[in-house]
Amino acid sequence: MKNGQKGLSLVEMIIAIAIMALFLGITGTLIAQSIRLYSKQSLTVSLEDQLRSVQDVMIRDLRPCNWVAATSTSPKRLYFSTTGTNFNQYYEWNGTVNTLYRKLNNGNNDPIADNITNASFRVNSITPSTFQVDVELTAALRDVTKTTSFSVNLRNYK
């Protein structure tokens, strides 16, 4: 630059643009990674909430039962009753559509959870008068998979 001239030379301008491009590239990458992480965490929380909700409903339905039975073939079903060996109440997992259904007292087969990729129902005799139901559910959506397992002791088994 000649004495008395104000402004930037071409070299200074190129260096400034390169530094700005580097800064914007790093910032863009950080923002994109943050958005992906937020999306995955949001999906994880959603699946966990769904599984927790199903768990709460199942525990509430099963605890007062005096009869329960499970099938391990397709469709997998967990039958339950508070009035004896009544086959009209059950949970059913349909692996074809990855949905868990609940049927109460000759009502409809109502879906209670989507994206359930696996379900396992097991009835265990702890003592001659105490039964326990073990349930394991796996939910998956895109690249997130969550599993919950829980046990319920039947209160009124006779």
mmCIF file of N, CA and C in Angstrom, residues 8-146:
data_model
loop_
_atom_site.group_PDB
_atom_site.id
_atom_site.type_symbol
_atom_site.label_atom_id
_atom_site.label_comp_id
_atom_site.label_asym_id
_atom_site.label_seq_id
_atom_site.Cartn_x
_atom_site.Cartn_y
_atom_site.Cartn_z
ATOM 1 N N LEU A 8 -7.969 -2.208 2.332
ATOM 2 C CA LEU A 8 -7.327 -3.508 2.456
ATOM 3 C C LEU A 8 -6.713 -3.907 1.131
ATOM 4 N N SER A 9 -5.620 -4.602 1.221
ATOM 5 C CA SER A 9 -5.028 -5.140 0.000
ATOM 6 C C SER A 9 -5.749 -6.433 -0.345
ATOM 7 N N LEU A 10 -5.535 -6.955 -1.516
ATOM 8 C CA LEU A 10 -6.165 -8.188 -1.961
ATOM 9 C C LEU A 10 -5.739 -9.357 -1.070
ATOM 10 N N VAL A 11 -4.503 -9.436 -0.670
ATOM 11 C CA VAL A 11 -4.003 -10.501 0.200
ATOM 12 C C VAL A 11 -4.702 -10.447 1.553
ATOM 13 N N GLU A 12 -4.836 -9.261 2.129
ATOM 14 C CA GLU A 12 -5.526 -9.127 3.421
ATOM 15 C C GLU A 12 -6.988 -9.543 3.311
ATOM 16 N N MET A 13 -7.610 -9.204 2.200
ATOM 17 C CA MET A 13 -9.015 -9.558 1.980
ATOM 18 C C MET A 13 -9.167 -11.082 1.858
ATOM 19 N N ILE A 14 -8.289 -11.750 1.148
ATOM 20 C CA ILE A 14 -8.349 -13.206 0.981
ATOM 21 C C ILE A 14 -8.137 -13.898 2.326
ATOM 22 N N ILE A 15 -7.182 -13.412 3.112
ATOM 23 C CA ILE A 15 -6.937 -13.998 4.433
ATOM 24 C C ILE A 15 -8.168 -13.817 5.329
ATOM 25 N N ALA A 16 -8.789 -12.656 5.305
ATOM 26 C CA ALA A 16 -9.985 -12.397 6.113
ATOM 27 C C ALA A 16 -11.140 -13.316 5.694
ATOM 28 N N ILE A 17 -11.311 -13.507 4.393
ATOM 29 C CA ILE A 17 -12.381 -14.383 3.896
ATOM 30 C C ILE A 17 -12.107 -15.830 4.291
ATOM 31 N N ALA A 18 -10.838 -16.256 4.220
ATOM 32 C CA ALA A 18 -10.484 -17.630 4.593
ATOM 33 C C ALA A 18 -10.754 -17.875 6.078
ATOM 34 N N ILE A 19 -10.382 -16.919 6.917
ATOM 35 C CA ILE A 19 -10.636 -17.063 8.357
ATOM 36 C C ILE A 19 -12.134 -17.103 8.636
ATOM 37 N N MET A 20 -12.901 -16.255 7.975
ATOM 38 C CA MET A 20 -14.352 -16.227 8.162
ATOM 39 C C MET A 20 -14.977 -17.538 7.674
ATOM 40 N N ALA A 21 -14.515 -18.066 6.547
ATOM 41 C CA ALA A 21 -15.046 -19.322 6.018
ATOM 42 C C ALA A 21 -14.756 -20.469 6.992
ATOM 43 N N LEU A 22 -13.564 -20.503 7.542
ATOM 44 C CA LEU A 22 -13.204 -21.527 8.515
ATOM 45 C C LEU A 22 -14.103 -21.438 9.749
ATOM 46 N N PHE A 23 -14.289 -20.232 10.254
ATOM 47 C CA PHE A 23 -15.148 -20.010 11.417
ATOM 48 C C PHE A 23 -16.592 -20.442 11.125
ATOM 49 N N LEU A 24 -17.124 -20.060 9.962
ATOM 50 C CA LEU A 24 -18.494 -20.430 9.604
ATOM 51 C C LEU A 24 -18.625 -21.941 9.394
ATOM 52 N N GLY A 25 -17.615 -22.588 8.837
ATOM 53 C CA GLY A 25 -17.642 -24.038 8.646
ATOM 54 C C GLY A 25 -17.685 -24.771 9.970
ATOM 55 N N ILE A 26 -16.855 -24.350 10.902
ATOM 56 C CA ILE A 26 -16.838 -24.979 12.231
ATOM 57 C C ILE A 26 -18.166 -24.738 12.947
ATOM 58 N N THR A 27 -18.663 -23.518 12.878
ATOM 59 C CA THR A 27 -19.938 -23.183 13.513
ATOM 60 C C THR A 27 -21.083 -24.001 12.910
ATOM 61 N N GLY A 28 -21.115 -24.114 11.595
ATOM 62 C CA GLY A 28 -22.158 -24.898 10.921
ATOM 63 C C GLY A 28 -22.115 -26.367 11.313
ATOM 64 N N THR A 29 -20.910 -26.919 11.399
ATOM 65 C CA THR A 29 -20.756 -28.313 11.806
ATOM 66 C C THR A 29 -21.249 -28.526 13.234
ATOM 67 N N LEU A 30 -20.896 -27.626 14.124
ATOM 68 C CA LEU A 30 -21.354 -27.726 15.519
ATOM 69 C C LEU A 30 -22.875 -27.640 15.622
ATOM 70 N N ILE A 31 -23.464 -26.746 14.863
ATOM 71 C CA ILE A 31 -24.925 -26.603 14.885
ATOM 72 C C ILE A 31 -25.590 -27.862 14.342
ATOM 73 N N ALA A 32 -25.072 -28.409 13.242
ATOM 74 C CA ALA A 32 -25.653 -29.620 12.647
ATOM 75 C C ALA A 32 -25.545 -30.799 13.616
ATOM 76 N N GLN A 33 -24.403 -30.957 14.279
ATOM 77 C CA GLN A 33 -24.247 -32.036 15.253
ATOM 78 C C GLN A 33 -25.180 -31.853 16.444
ATOM 79 N N SER A 34 -25.351 -30.626 16.874
ATOM 80 C CA SER A 34 -26.263 -30.352 17.999
ATOM 81 C C SER A 34 -27.693 -30.699 17.635
ATOM 82 N N ILE A 35 -28.091 -30.378 16.427
ATOM 83 C CA ILE A 35 -29.451 -30.686 15.986
ATOM 84 C C ILE A 35 -29.653 -32.195 15.913
ATOM 85 N N ARG A 36 -28.680 -32.936 15.372
ATOM 86 C CA ARG A 36 -28.785 -34.396 15.313
ATOM 87 C C ARG A 36 -28.864 -34.993 16.712
ATOM 88 N N LEU A 37 -28.034 -34.515 17.626
ATOM 89 C CA LEU A 37 -28.033 -35.020 19.000
ATOM 90 C C LEU A 37 -29.368 -34.717 19.684
ATOM 91 N N TYR A 38 -29.873 -33.511 19.513
ATOM 92 C CA TYR A 38 -31.162 -33.140 20.094
ATOM 93 C C TYR A 38 -32.272 -34.029 19.550
ATOM 94 N N SER A 39 -32.262 -34.265 18.252
ATOM 95 C CA SER A 39 -33.288 -35.100 17.632
ATOM 96 C C SER A 39 -33.235 -36.520 18.184
ATOM 97 N N LYS A 40 -32.046 -37.090 18.311
ATOM 98 C CA LYS A 40 -31.904 -38.447 18.830
ATOM 99 C C LYS A 40 -32.330 -38.508 20.296
ATOM 100 N N GLN A 41 -31.923 -37.521 21.094
ATOM 101 C CA GLN A 41 -32.310 -37.512 22.508
ATOM 102 C C GLN A 41 -33.818 -37.331 22.668
ATOM 103 N N SER A 42 -34.410 -36.504 21.833
ATOM 104 C CA SER A 42 -35.854 -36.294 21.872
ATOM 105 C C SER A 42 -36.587 -37.589 21.540
ATOM 106 N N LEU A 43 -36.102 -38.307 20.546
ATOM 107 C CA LEU A 43 -36.686 -39.589 20.171
ATOM 108 C C LEU A 43 -36.517 -40.611 21.291
ATOM 109 N N THR A 44 -35.363 -40.630 21.931
ATOM 110 C CA THR A 44 -35.104 -41.531 23.053
ATOM 111 C C THR A 44 -36.082 -41.268 24.190
ATOM 112 N N VAL A 45 -36.265 -40.016 24.532
ATOM 113 C CA VAL A 45 -37.193 -39.646 25.615
ATOM 114 C C VAL A 45 -38.619 -40.041 25.247
ATOM 115 N N SER A 46 -38.987 -39.849 23.992
ATOM 116 C CA SER A 46 -40.326 -40.208 23.546
ATOM 117 C C SER A 46 -40.571 -41.711 23.688
ATOM 118 N N LEU A 47 -39.602 -42.533 23.268
ATOM 119 C CA LEU A 47 -39.749 -43.981 23.407
ATOM 120 C C LEU A 47 -39.782 -44.399 24.872
ATOM 121 N N GLU A 48 -38.931 -43.778 25.699
ATOM 122 C CA GLU A 48 -38.928 -44.093 27.131
ATOM 123 C C GLU A 48 -40.266 -43.737 27.769
ATOM 124 N N ASP A 49 -40.831 -42.591 27.402
ATOM 125 C CA ASP A 49 -42.137 -42.191 27.938
ATOM 126 C C ASP A 49 -43.228 -43.179 27.526
ATOM 127 N N GLN A 50 -43.180 -43.602 26.270
ATOM 128 C CA GLN A 50 -44.172 -44.556 25.785
ATOM 129 C C GLN A 50 -44.064 -45.864 26.550
ATOM 130 N N LEU A 51 -42.846 -46.375 26.723
ATOM 131 C CA LEU A 51 -42.660 -47.627 27.450
ATOM 132 C C LEU A 51 -43.070 -47.495 28.914
ATOM 133 N N ARG A 52 -42.764 -46.371 29.520
ATOM 134 C CA ARG A 52 -43.145 -46.145 30.924
ATOM 135 C C ARG A 52 -44.667 -46.096 31.051
ATOM 136 N N SER A 53 -45.324 -45.464 30.120
ATOM 137 C CA SER A 53 -46.779 -45.381 30.145
ATOM 138 C C SER A 53 -47.414 -46.763 30.003
ATOM 139 N N VAL A 54 -46.903 -47.565 29.075
ATOM 140 C CA VAL A 54 -47.419 -48.927 28.900
ATOM 141 C C VAL A 54 -47.170 -49.744 30.164
ATOM 142 N N GLN A 55 -45.997 -49.598 30.743
ATOM 143 C CA GLN A 55 -45.664 -50.317 31.969
ATOM 144 C C GLN A 55 -46.648 -49.955 33.077
ATOM 145 N N ASP A 56 -46.945 -48.684 33.247
ATOM 146 C CA ASP A 56 -47.892 -48.247 34.280
ATOM 147 C C ASP A 56 -49.276 -48.860 34.071
ATOM 148 N N VAL A 57 -49.752 -48.862 32.827
ATOM 149 C CA VAL A 57 -51.073 -49.420 32.523
ATOM 150 C C VAL A 57 -51.092 -50.919 32.807
ATOM 151 N N MET A 58 -50.046 -51.616 32.374
ATOM 152 C CA MET A 58 -50.010 -53.066 32.564
ATOM 153 C C MET A 58 -49.945 -53.428 34.050
ATOM 154 N N ILE A 59 -49.139 -52.721 34.801
ATOM 155 C CA ILE A 59 -49.050 -52.995 36.239
ATOM 156 C C ILE A 59 -50.400 -52.755 36.906
ATOM 157 N N ARG A 60 -51.048 -51.667 36.548
ATOM 158 C CA ARG A 60 -52.361 -51.355 37.122
ATOM 159 C C ARG A 60 -53.394 -52.432 36.763
ATOM 160 N N ASP A 61 -53.331 -52.971 35.542
ATOM 161 C CA ASP A 61 -54.266 -54.023 35.131
ATOM 162 C C ASP A 61 -53.959 -55.369 35.778
ATOM 163 N N LEU A 62 -52.673 -55.690 35.935
ATOM 164 C CA LEU A 62 -52.287 -57.037 36.364
ATOM 165 C C LEU A 62 -52.284 -57.247 37.872
ATOM 166 N N ARG A 63 -51.945 -56.243 38.641
ATOM 167 C CA ARG A 63 -51.828 -56.432 40.102
ATOM 168 C C ARG A 63 -53.070 -57.029 40.754
ATOM 169 N N PRO A 64 -54.273 -56.550 40.446
ATOM 170 C CA PRO A 64 -55.441 -57.102 41.138
ATOM 171 C C PRO A 64 -55.939 -58.433 40.577
ATOM 172 N N CYS A 65 -55.244 -59.016 39.630
ATOM 173 C CA CYS A 65 -55.723 -60.234 38.974
ATOM 174 C C CYS A 65 -55.624 -61.456 39.876
ATOM 175 N N ASN A 66 -56.528 -62.423 39.574
ATOM 176 C CA ASN A 66 -56.448 -63.702 40.252
ATOM 177 C C ASN A 66 -56.178 -64.831 39.253
ATOM 178 N N TRP A 67 -55.979 -64.466 38.004
ATOM 179 C CA TRP A 67 -55.661 -65.459 36.981
ATOM 180 C C TRP A 67 -54.893 -64.779 35.861
ATOM 181 N N VAL A 68 -53.879 -65.486 35.349
ATOM 182 C CA VAL A 68 -53.069 -64.949 34.256
ATOM 183 C C VAL A 68 -52.461 -66.113 33.486
ATOM 184 N N ALA A 69 -52.313 -65.926 32.172
ATOM 185 C CA ALA A 69 -51.673 -66.940 31.322
ATOM 186 C C ALA A 69 -51.024 -66.223 30.146
ATOM 187 N N ALA A 70 -49.970 -66.836 29.609
ATOM 188 C CA ALA A 70 -49.248 -66.202 28.496
ATOM 189 C C ALA A 70 -49.030 -67.207 27.381
ATOM 190 N N THR A 71 -49.031 -66.705 26.151
ATOM 191 C CA THR A 71 -48.668 -67.517 24.994
ATOM 192 C C THR A 71 -47.368 -66.964 24.421
ATOM 193 N N SER A 72 -46.557 -67.843 23.880
ATOM 194 C CA SER A 72 -45.286 -67.400 23.311
ATOM 195 C C SER A 72 -45.272 -67.501 21.791
ATOM 196 N N THR A 73 -46.372 -67.999 21.214
ATOM 197 C CA THR A 73 -46.457 -68.091 19.762
ATOM 198 C C THR A 73 -47.138 -66.851 19.215
ATOM 199 N N SER A 74 -47.083 -66.690 17.915
ATOM 200 C CA SER A 74 -47.652 -65.496 17.297
ATOM 201 C C SER A 74 -49.165 -65.642 17.181
ATOM 202 N N PRO A 75 -49.966 -64.684 17.557
ATOM 203 C CA PRO A 75 -49.569 -63.457 18.251
ATOM 204 C C PRO A 75 -49.299 -63.746 19.729
ATOM 205 N N LYS A 76 -48.313 -63.078 20.270
ATOM 206 C CA LYS A 76 -47.998 -63.250 21.692
ATOM 207 C C LYS A 76 -49.079 -62.549 22.504
ATOM 208 N N ARG A 77 -49.640 -63.284 23.463
ATOM 209 C CA ARG A 77 -50.701 -62.717 24.286
ATOM 210 C C ARG A 77 -50.443 -62.969 25.754
ATOM 211 N N LEU A 78 -50.905 -62.024 26.568
ATOM 212 C CA LEU A 78 -50.890 -62.157 28.019
ATOM 213 C C LEU A 78 -52.329 -61.983 28.475
ATOM 214 N N TYR A 79 -52.973 -63.100 28.824
ATOM 215 C CA TYR A 79 -54.360 -63.084 29.282
ATOM 216 C C TYR A 79 -54.376 -62.787 30.780
ATOM 217 N N PHE A 80 -55.403 -62.053 31.219
ATOM 218 C CA PHE A 80 -55.520 -61.750 32.640
ATOM 219 C C PHE A 80 -56.977 -61.571 33.015
ATOM 220 N N SER A 81 -57.272 -61.839 34.292
ATOM 221 C CA SER A 81 -58.649 -61.706 34.753
ATOM 222 C C SER A 81 -58.683 -61.513 36.262
ATOM 223 N N THR A 82 -59.673 -60.782 36.700
ATOM 224 C CA THR A 82 -59.924 -60.631 38.137
ATOM 225 C C THR A 82 -61.099 -61.503 38.564
ATOM 226 N N THR A 83 -61.703 -62.237 37.614
ATOM 227 C CA THR A 83 -62.900 -63.034 37.911
ATOM 228 C C THR A 83 -62.743 -64.493 37.518
ATOM 229 N N GLY A 84 -61.573 -65.037 37.543
ATOM 230 C CA GLY A 84 -61.378 -66.439 37.177
ATOM 231 C C GLY A 84 -60.714 -66.572 35.819
ATOM 232 N N THR A 85 -60.895 -67.727 35.196
ATOM 233 C CA THR A 85 -60.240 -67.987 33.914
ATOM 234 C C THR A 85 -61.047 -67.393 32.770
ATOM 235 N N ASN A 86 -61.067 -66.102 32.708
ATOM 236 C CA ASN A 86 -61.812 -65.347 31.719
ATOM 237 C C ASN A 86 -60.858 -64.958 30.590
ATOM 238 N N PHE A 87 -61.113 -65.482 29.376
ATOM 239 C CA PHE A 87 -60.190 -65.260 28.268
ATOM 240 C C PHE A 87 -60.457 -63.981 27.477
ATOM 241 N N ASN A 88 -61.323 -63.102 27.943
ATOM 242 C CA ASN A 88 -61.664 -61.950 27.112
ATOM 243 C C ASN A 88 -60.868 -60.686 27.436
ATOM 244 N N GLN A 89 -59.848 -60.777 28.291
ATOM 245 C CA GLN A 89 -58.970 -59.631 28.559
ATOM 246 C C GLN A 89 -57.534 -60.067 28.284
ATOM 247 N N TYR A 90 -56.837 -59.282 27.489
ATOM 248 C CA TYR A 90 -55.457 -59.651 27.201
ATOM 249 C C TYR A 90 -54.677 -58.480 26.610
ATOM 250 N N TYR A 91 -53.362 -58.645 26.641
ATOM 251 C CA TYR A 91 -52.438 -57.796 25.894
ATOM 252 C C TYR A 91 -51.939 -58.650 24.738
ATOM 253 N N GLU A 92 -51.838 -58.047 23.580
ATOM 254 C CA GLU A 92 -51.383 -58.786 22.405
ATOM 255 C C GLU A 92 -50.334 -57.980 21.669
ATOM 256 N N TRP A 93 -49.222 -58.646 21.344
ATOM 257 C CA TRP A 93 -48.197 -57.989 20.540
ATOM 258 C C TRP A 93 -48.269 -58.548 19.130
ATOM 259 N N ASN A 94 -48.441 -57.643 18.167
ATOM 260 C CA ASN A 94 -48.481 -58.007 16.760
ATOM 261 C C ASN A 94 -47.167 -57.575 16.131
ATOM 262 N N GLY A 95 -46.278 -58.530 15.886
ATOM 263 C CA GLY A 95 -44.961 -58.229 15.327
ATOM 264 C C GLY A 95 -44.998 -57.794 13.877
ATOM 265 N N THR A 96 -46.087 -58.070 13.181
ATOM 266 C CA THR A 96 -46.190 -57.659 11.782
ATOM 267 C C THR A 96 -46.284 -56.142 11.665
ATOM 268 N N VAL A 97 -47.018 -55.527 12.577
ATOM 269 C CA VAL A 97 -47.186 -54.071 12.540
ATOM 270 C C VAL A 97 -46.501 -53.378 13.722
ATOM 271 N N ASN A 98 -45.761 -54.162 14.528
ATOM 272 C CA ASN A 98 -45.023 -53.625 15.684
ATOM 273 C C ASN A 98 -45.904 -52.801 16.615
ATOM 274 N N THR A 99 -47.037 -53.384 16.974
ATOM 275 C CA THR A 99 -48.000 -52.687 17.826
ATOM 276 C C THR A 99 -48.406 -53.582 18.992
ATOM 277 N N LEU A 100 -48.556 -52.965 20.163
ATOM 278 C CA LEU A 100 -49.066 -53.660 21.342
ATOM 279 C C LEU A 100 -50.521 -53.245 21.525
ATOM 280 N N TYR A 101 -51.391 -54.257 21.642
ATOM 281 C CA TYR A 101 -52.824 -54.015 21.790
ATOM 282 C C TYR A 101 -53.277 -54.425 23.188
ATOM 283 N N ARG A 102 -54.389 -53.848 23.600
ATOM 284 C CA ARG A 102 -55.015 -54.176 24.886
ATOM 285 C C ARG A 102 -56.498 -54.397 24.630
ATOM 286 N N LYS A 103 -56.999 -55.521 25.106
ATOM 287 C CA LYS A 103 -58.421 -55.819 24.971
ATOM 288 C C LYS A 103 -58.991 -56.045 26.353
ATOM 289 N N LEU A 104 -60.066 -55.331 26.670
ATOM 290 C CA LEU A 104 -60.715 -55.438 27.979
ATOM 291 C C LEU A 104 -62.168 -55.858 27.818
ATOM 292 N N ASN A 105 -62.583 -56.905 28.532
ATOM 293 C CA ASN A 105 -63.988 -57.317 28.660
ATOM 294 C C ASN A 105 -64.776 -57.263 27.355
ATOM 295 N N ASN A 106 -64.382 -58.057 26.399
ATOM 296 C CA ASN A 106 -65.074 -58.167 25.101
ATOM 297 C C ASN A 106 -65.120 -56.856 24.328
ATOM 298 N N GLY A 107 -64.264 -55.916 24.669
ATOM 299 C CA GLY A 107 -64.205 -54.660 23.928
ATOM 300 C C GLY A 107 -63.353 -54.814 22.680
ATOM 301 N N ASN A 108 -62.940 -53.701 22.147
ATOM 302 C CA ASN A 108 -62.108 -53.706 20.949
ATOM 303 C C ASN A 108 -60.654 -54.009 21.296
ATOM 304 N N ASN A 109 -59.929 -54.443 20.315
ATOM 305 C CA ASN A 109 -58.491 -54.646 20.429
ATOM 306 C C ASN A 109 -57.843 -53.270 20.202
ATOM 307 N N ASP A 110 -57.642 -52.507 21.276
ATOM 308 C CA ASP A 110 -57.176 -51.125 21.157
ATOM 309 C C ASP A 110 -55.653 -51.053 21.172
ATOM 310 N N PRO A 111 -55.054 -50.336 20.208
ATOM 311 C CA PRO A 111 -53.595 -50.171 20.244
ATOM 312 C C PRO A 111 -53.193 -49.255 21.400
ATOM 313 N N ILE A 112 -52.190 -49.676 22.182
ATOM 314 C CA ILE A 112 -51.726 -48.829 23.277
ATOM 315 C C ILE A 112 -50.282 -48.388 23.076
ATOM 316 N N ALA A 113 -49.571 -49.001 22.110
ATOM 317 C CA ALA A 113 -48.193 -48.581 21.851
ATOM 318 C C ALA A 113 -47.775 -48.999 20.446
ATOM 319 N N ASP A 114 -47.173 -48.072 19.733
ATOM 320 C CA ASP A 114 -46.608 -48.334 18.412
ATOM 321 C C ASP A 114 -45.102 -48.514 18.534
ATOM 322 N N ASN A 115 -44.497 -48.980 17.474
ATOM 323 C CA ASN A 115 -43.040 -49.141 17.386
ATOM 324 C C ASN A 115 -42.499 -50.155 18.388
ATOM 325 N N ILE A 116 -43.338 -51.092 18.841
ATOM 326 C CA ILE A 116 -42.889 -52.153 19.738
ATOM 327 C C ILE A 116 -42.358 -53.281 18.850
ATOM 328 N N THR A 117 -41.055 -53.447 18.838
ATOM 329 C CA THR A 117 -40.433 -54.423 17.945
ATOM 330 C C THR A 117 -40.324 -55.807 18.550
ATOM 331 N N ASN A 118 -40.494 -55.922 19.859
ATOM 332 C CA ASN A 118 -40.472 -57.236 20.494
ATOM 333 C C ASN A 118 -41.199 -57.154 21.827
ATOM 334 N N ALA A 119 -41.846 -58.249 22.186
ATOM 335 C CA ALA A 119 -42.537 -58.342 23.474
ATOM 336 C C ALA A 119 -42.379 -59.756 23.991
ATOM 337 N N SER A 120 -42.208 -59.856 25.284
ATOM 338 C CA SER A 120 -42.085 -61.163 25.932
ATOM 339 C C SER A 120 -42.922 -61.143 27.200
ATOM 340 N N PHE A 121 -43.801 -62.146 27.334
ATOM 341 C CA PHE A 121 -44.641 -62.302 28.521
ATOM 342 C C PHE A 121 -44.327 -63.662 29.137
ATOM 343 N N ARG A 122 -44.059 -63.665 30.434
ATOM 344 C CA ARG A 122 -43.731 -64.915 31.118
ATOM 345 C C ARG A 122 -44.434 -64.931 32.473
ATOM 346 N N VAL A 123 -45.082 -66.045 32.793
ATOM 347 C CA VAL A 123 -45.765 -66.204 34.070
ATOM 348 C C VAL A 123 -44.957 -67.194 34.907
ATOM 349 N N ASN A 124 -44.576 -66.765 36.106
ATOM 350 C CA ASN A 124 -43.771 -67.591 37.006
ATOM 351 C C ASN A 124 -44.547 -67.874 38.287
ATOM 352 N N SER A 125 -44.469 -69.111 38.725
ATOM 353 C CA SER A 125 -45.054 -69.484 40.009
ATOM 354 C C SER A 125 -43.961 -69.353 41.065
ATOM 355 N N ILE A 126 -44.138 -68.403 41.975
ATOM 356 C CA ILE A 126 -43.144 -68.188 43.021
ATOM 357 C C ILE A 126 -43.397 -69.155 44.177
ATOM 358 N N THR A 127 -44.634 -69.225 44.585
ATOM 359 C CA THR A 127 -45.082 -70.219 45.570
ATOM 360 C C THR A 127 -46.400 -70.756 45.013
ATOM 361 N N PRO A 128 -46.982 -71.772 45.629
ATOM 362 C CA PRO A 128 -48.261 -72.273 45.104
ATOM 363 C C PRO A 128 -49.359 -71.208 45.050
ATOM 364 N N SER A 129 -49.254 -70.175 45.857
ATOM 365 C CA SER A 129 -50.300 -69.149 45.852
ATOM 366 C C SER A 129 -49.795 -67.777 45.394
ATOM 367 N N THR A 130 -48.571 -67.690 44.909
ATOM 368 C CA THR A 130 -48.024 -66.410 44.460
ATOM 369 C C THR A 130 -47.505 -66.546 43.032
ATOM 370 N N PHE A 131 -48.046 -65.708 42.161
ATOM 371 C CA PHE A 131 -47.597 -65.710 40.773
ATOM 372 C C PHE A 131 -47.007 -64.359 40.420
ATOM 373 N N GLN A 132 -46.043 -64.419 39.530
ATOM 374 C CA GLN A 132 -45.366 -63.207 39.081
ATOM 375 C C GLN A 132 -45.385 -63.203 37.556
ATOM 376 N N VAL A 133 -45.655 -62.040 36.980
ATOM 377 C CA VAL A 133 -45.642 -61.875 35.537
ATOM 378 C C VAL A 133 -44.416 -61.041 35.181
ATOM 379 N N ASP A 134 -43.579 -61.572 34.283
ATOM 380 C CA ASP A 134 -42.420 -60.838 33.781
ATOM 381 C C ASP A 134 -42.728 -60.369 32.371
ATOM 382 N N VAL A 135 -42.518 -59.089 32.139
ATOM 383 C CA VAL A 135 -42.794 -58.492 30.832
ATOM 384 C C VAL A 135 -41.527 -57.792 30.356
ATOM 385 N N GLU A 136 -41.209 -57.995 29.095
ATOM 386 C CA GLU A 136 -40.107 -57.258 28.471
ATOM 387 C C GLU A 136 -40.613 -56.708 27.148
ATOM 388 N N LEU A 137 -40.443 -55.404 26.971
ATOM 389 C CA LEU A 137 -40.877 -54.725 25.754
ATOM 390 C C LEU A 137 -39.701 -53.969 25.144
ATOM 391 N N THR A 138 -39.578 -54.042 23.828
ATOM 392 C CA THR A 138 -38.549 -53.299 23.109
ATOM 393 C C THR A 138 -39.236 -52.405 22.089
ATOM 394 N N ALA A 139 -38.888 -51.136 22.120
ATOM 395 C CA ALA A 139 -39.419 -50.172 21.158
ATOM 396 C C ALA A 139 -38.260 -49.614 20.340
ATOM 397 N N ALA A 140 -38.492 -49.415 19.060
ATOM 398 C CA ALA A 140 -37.436 -48.888 18.194
ATOM 399 C C ALA A 140 -38.055 -47.957 17.160
ATOM 400 N N LEU A 141 -37.345 -46.888 16.889
ATOM 401 C CA LEU A 141 -37.752 -45.939 15.867
ATOM 402 C C LEU A 141 -36.491 -45.301 15.310
ATOM 403 N N ARG A 142 -36.359 -45.347 14.005
ATOM 404 C CA ARG A 142 -35.139 -44.899 13.313
ATOM 405 C C ARG A 142 -33.923 -45.578 13.936
ATOM 406 N N ASP A 143 -32.987 -44.827 14.471
ATOM 407 C CA ASP A 143 -31.757 -45.428 14.996
ATOM 408 C C ASP A 143 -31.748 -45.521 16.519
ATOM 409 N N VAL A 144 -32.927 -45.431 17.146
ATOM 410 C CA VAL A 144 -33.015 -45.484 18.608
ATOM 411 C C VAL A 144 -33.809 -46.726 19.015
ATOM 412 N N THR A 145 -33.250 -47.481 19.959
ATOM 413 C CA THR A 145 -33.924 -48.659 20.505
ATOM 414 C C THR A 145 -33.897 -48.573 22.026
ATOM 415 N N LYS A 146 -35.039 -48.797 22.645
ATOM 416 C CA LYS A 146 -35.150 -48.795 24.111
ATOM 417 C C LYS A 146 -35.875 -50.059 24.542
#
